[in-house]
XYZ file of C-alpha atoms in Angstrom:
283
model
C 148.171 123.050 82.694
C 151.439 121.660 81.309
C 152.332 125.062 79.819
C 151.682 126.665 83.219
C 154.020 124.170 84.868
C 156.767 124.792 82.334
C 156.685 128.590 82.558
C 155.025 130.448 85.440
C 155.640 127.871 88.170
C 159.170 127.182 86.903
C 160.119 130.865 86.976
C 159.060 131.087 90.626
C 160.800 127.880 91.709
C 163.991 128.756 89.775
C 164.312 132.199 91.376
C 166.606 130.927 94.200
C 169.008 129.424 91.633
C 169.025 132.711 89.736
C 169.793 134.750 92.858
C 172.589 132.454 94.029
C 174.356 132.202 90.650
C 173.876 135.886 89.819
C 175.273 136.998 93.183
C 178.085 134.423 92.962
C 179.066 135.926 89.612
C 179.027 139.433 91.109
C 181.179 138.230 94.025
C 183.679 136.546 91.654
C 182.826 132.947 92.524
C 182.442 131.394 89.041
C 182.575 127.843 90.384
C 179.543 128.472 92.565
C 177.671 130.249 89.757
C 178.223 127.446 87.247
C 177.945 124.584 89.731
C 174.642 125.793 91.148
C 173.080 126.096 87.688
C 174.306 122.803 86.230
C 173.905 120.964 89.528
C 170.287 122.112 89.772
C 169.572 120.950 86.221
C 170.958 117.501 87.066
C 169.233 117.410 90.467
C 165.849 118.357 88.995
C 165.755 115.214 86.874
C 167.835 112.698 88.798
C 166.763 113.467 92.349
C 163.462 115.345 92.112
C 161.747 113.632 89.184
C 163.344 110.272 89.958
C 162.171 110.100 93.567
C 158.784 111.669 92.748
C 158.063 108.889 90.256
C 159.174 106.336 92.847
C 156.482 107.734 95.148
C 153.766 107.687 92.481
C 153.996 106.681 88.788
C 152.273 109.133 86.426
C 151.033 109.727 82.896
C 152.291 112.670 80.812
C 150.952 113.896 77.472
C 153.275 112.813 74.668
C 153.141 115.933 72.484
C 153.694 118.415 75.252
C 156.545 116.362 76.725
C 158.267 116.298 73.347
C 157.857 120.038 72.797
C 159.139 121.111 76.211
C 161.743 118.350 76.209
C 163.094 119.561 72.873
C 163.686 123.010 74.364
C 165.407 121.481 77.381
C 167.767 119.323 75.324
C 168.452 122.194 72.909
C 169.400 124.414 75.861
C 171.691 121.700 77.257
C 173.427 121.126 73.923
C 173.766 124.883 73.346
C 175.507 125.600 76.650
C 177.771 122.555 76.189
C 178.902 123.826 72.781
C 179.306 127.421 73.968
C 181.477 126.273 76.888
C 183.730 124.058 74.785
C 186.498 126.690 74.905
C 186.445 126.700 78.714
C 184.510 129.925 79.183
C 181.054 131.441 78.955
C 181.655 134.958 77.645
C 179.390 138.002 77.610
C 178.376 137.080 74.063
C 177.598 133.516 75.143
C 175.422 134.870 77.934
C 173.589 137.104 75.481
C 172.935 134.117 73.204
C 171.524 132.140 76.123
C 169.207 135.015 77.027
C 168.044 135.229 73.406
C 167.193 131.542 73.703
C 165.263 132.354 76.886
C 163.199 134.977 75.049
C 162.403 132.442 72.314
C 161.357 129.873 74.915
C 159.070 132.298 76.755
C 157.563 133.516 73.474
C 156.843 129.933 72.434
C 155.318 129.055 75.820
C 153.074 132.136 75.833
C 152.016 131.456 72.249
C 151.152 127.845 73.098
C 149.249 128.954 76.195
C 147.224 131.483 74.177
C 146.048 128.695 71.868
C 144.683 126.643 74.766
C 141.029 127.164 75.777
C 140.509 129.315 78.832
C 139.042 126.922 81.366
C 138.547 129.480 84.101
C 137.022 132.361 82.186
C 133.438 131.356 82.879
C 134.076 129.875 86.298
C 135.855 132.719 88.034
C 133.539 134.518 90.468
C 133.259 138.281 90.101
C 134.470 140.255 93.062
C 131.863 142.527 94.535
C 134.262 144.788 96.413
C 136.889 146.483 94.270
C 138.574 147.836 97.379
C 139.006 144.333 98.814
C 140.530 143.150 95.516
C 142.945 146.096 95.527
C 144.022 145.239 99.074
C 144.593 141.624 98.102
C 146.780 142.673 95.184
C 148.773 145.052 97.362
C 149.241 142.310 99.960
C 150.429 139.859 97.295
C 152.893 142.384 95.842
C 154.203 143.223 99.318
C 154.726 139.561 100.211
C 156.399 138.973 96.847
C 158.841 141.852 97.454
C 159.615 140.681 100.992
C 160.137 137.127 99.751
C 162.383 138.287 96.917
C 164.465 140.411 99.303
C 164.799 137.476 101.708
C 165.952 135.173 98.902
C 168.487 137.777 97.783
C 169.953 138.220 101.265
C 169.951 134.470 101.799
C 171.800 134.019 98.512
C 174.622 136.314 99.664
C 175.017 134.283 102.854
C 174.819 131.021 100.907
C 177.579 132.044 98.479
C 179.839 133.268 101.276
C 179.393 130.147 103.389
C 179.737 127.799 100.408
C 183.242 129.174 99.921
C 183.997 128.709 103.627
C 182.718 125.111 103.616
C 184.756 124.327 100.493
C 187.967 125.581 102.126
C 187.145 123.758 105.365
C 186.576 120.435 103.572
C 189.443 120.987 101.160
C 187.281 120.507 98.057
C 186.648 122.861 95.122
C 183.794 125.356 95.364
C 182.385 123.800 92.203
C 181.685 120.501 93.980
C 179.989 122.212 96.926
C 177.832 124.148 94.458
C 177.004 121.019 92.435
C 175.830 119.190 95.556
C 174.855 121.100 98.698
C 174.035 124.436 97.076
C 172.143 123.042 94.082
C 170.074 120.655 96.206
C 169.189 123.501 98.559
C 168.103 125.879 95.803
C 166.135 123.069 94.108
C 163.886 122.420 97.114
C 161.044 124.601 95.702
C 161.011 122.438 92.552
C 160.971 119.325 94.741
C 157.972 120.457 96.782
C 156.068 121.689 93.711
C 156.685 118.626 91.546
C 156.109 116.064 94.301
C 152.875 117.753 95.401
C 151.597 117.960 91.820
C 152.430 114.328 91.073
C 150.888 113.006 94.309
C 147.687 114.935 93.515
C 147.543 113.366 90.061
C 148.804 116.348 88.041
C 151.672 114.576 86.283
C 151.829 117.159 83.490
C 152.376 119.967 85.974
C 155.038 118.020 87.882
C 157.056 117.090 84.807
C 156.400 120.496 83.249
C 157.944 122.158 86.285
C 161.074 119.996 86.011
C 161.528 120.526 82.262
C 160.826 124.237 82.517
C 163.168 124.645 85.490
C 166.009 122.961 83.584
C 165.510 125.284 80.618
C 165.566 128.298 82.939
C 168.579 127.020 84.906
C 170.585 127.094 81.694
C 169.173 129.943 79.615
C 168.185 132.360 82.405
C 170.524 131.562 85.300
C 173.726 130.931 83.330
C 172.850 133.526 80.697
C 172.392 136.356 83.194
C 175.361 135.256 85.329
C 177.784 135.171 82.388
C 176.460 138.513 81.167
C 177.581 140.032 84.482
C 181.048 138.509 84.287
C 182.551 135.818 82.001
C 182.426 132.427 83.725
C 185.296 129.969 83.544
C 184.210 126.390 82.839
C 186.373 123.819 84.597
C 187.486 120.569 83.015
C 185.262 118.588 85.386
C 182.173 120.330 84.045
C 183.124 119.510 80.463
C 183.952 115.829 80.972
C 181.501 114.867 83.746
C 178.782 117.401 84.534
C 177.653 118.206 80.990
C 177.583 114.552 79.803
C 175.510 113.411 82.803
C 173.206 116.401 82.427
C 172.559 115.561 78.762
C 172.134 111.854 79.577
C 169.481 112.571 82.206
C 167.745 115.062 79.915
C 167.572 112.507 77.120
C 166.199 109.787 79.396
C 163.674 112.201 80.900
C 162.277 113.039 77.464
C 162.352 109.374 76.433
C 160.439 108.223 79.514
C 157.871 111.046 79.483
C 157.102 111.100 75.741
C 155.816 107.549 75.300
C 152.228 108.572 75.990
C 152.132 105.875 78.658
C 152.789 105.834 82.377
C 156.220 106.743 83.743
C 156.938 103.682 85.859
C 158.815 103.307 89.123
C 161.711 101.469 87.470
C 162.213 104.496 85.240
C 162.258 106.771 88.269
C 164.757 104.408 89.897
C 166.907 104.598 86.746
C 167.009 108.407 86.880
C 167.833 108.401 90.583
C 170.453 105.669 90.124
C 172.233 107.669 87.421
C 172.217 110.702 89.710
C 173.782 108.615 92.498
C 176.467 107.304 90.116
C 177.170 110.879 89.036
C 177.756 111.942 92.644
C 180.008 108.948 93.337
C 182.128 109.634 90.250
C 182.360 113.314 91.114
C 183.718 112.707 94.606
C 185.943 109.825 93.473
C 187.561 111.614 90.534
C 187.697 115.247 91.602
C 188.261 115.312 95.376
């Protein structure tokens, strides 16, 4: 179940971030593209996981947390090093996407080694025609949903720029806060629901997997479209807080014991401090 949370569910919940950053890159808004990706990675741990644990403490398997957490931290360190010159180039984007392929390959390989729990419990469908209709309906709804997210992303990018000019703050800050929180709502609903229902592995797996995808998939594809400039704020504030929260997330979830409320409060508190410093230093 943990592997499912870190791959399939995370891809679906990260799709809004991908659309927003990809379209922002196409529309020449690098601040929005970068801010949405990094802001979502920070929000996933500080806000989503932090408040979810405050609602209900949970237990996560140690080995799986370490494996997925290692990928997350490696992705965070990689993008920090690649952006040290103030830009994510086409080559940097290609390297991030190569990392994405490695991550997906590893996740699929791990999933294949797990016993199939549903193979003997899945009822056979008597009507092939009914099954075909269900598949067609699912594909149709998926396409409509994807189109809606794409159109919504265009409007979101355009209005983020308008709000930034109206408030007199950089687009990057709007993307790191309002935009990233908005695009992270699917992760919030998924993780909180899973944790409340007692599926801690799925909840944490969704957060770790979403952070990996926010960096490798979202930033990789966006910088492949057009090189992305990395502002000084991202280098001195956003990246350090992102890596700090990633490290604490792995530390708290890899003990093999319960993730307690005080640990959730710590993650949320660091996220709040990050927001305060951002608005104090860069607005």
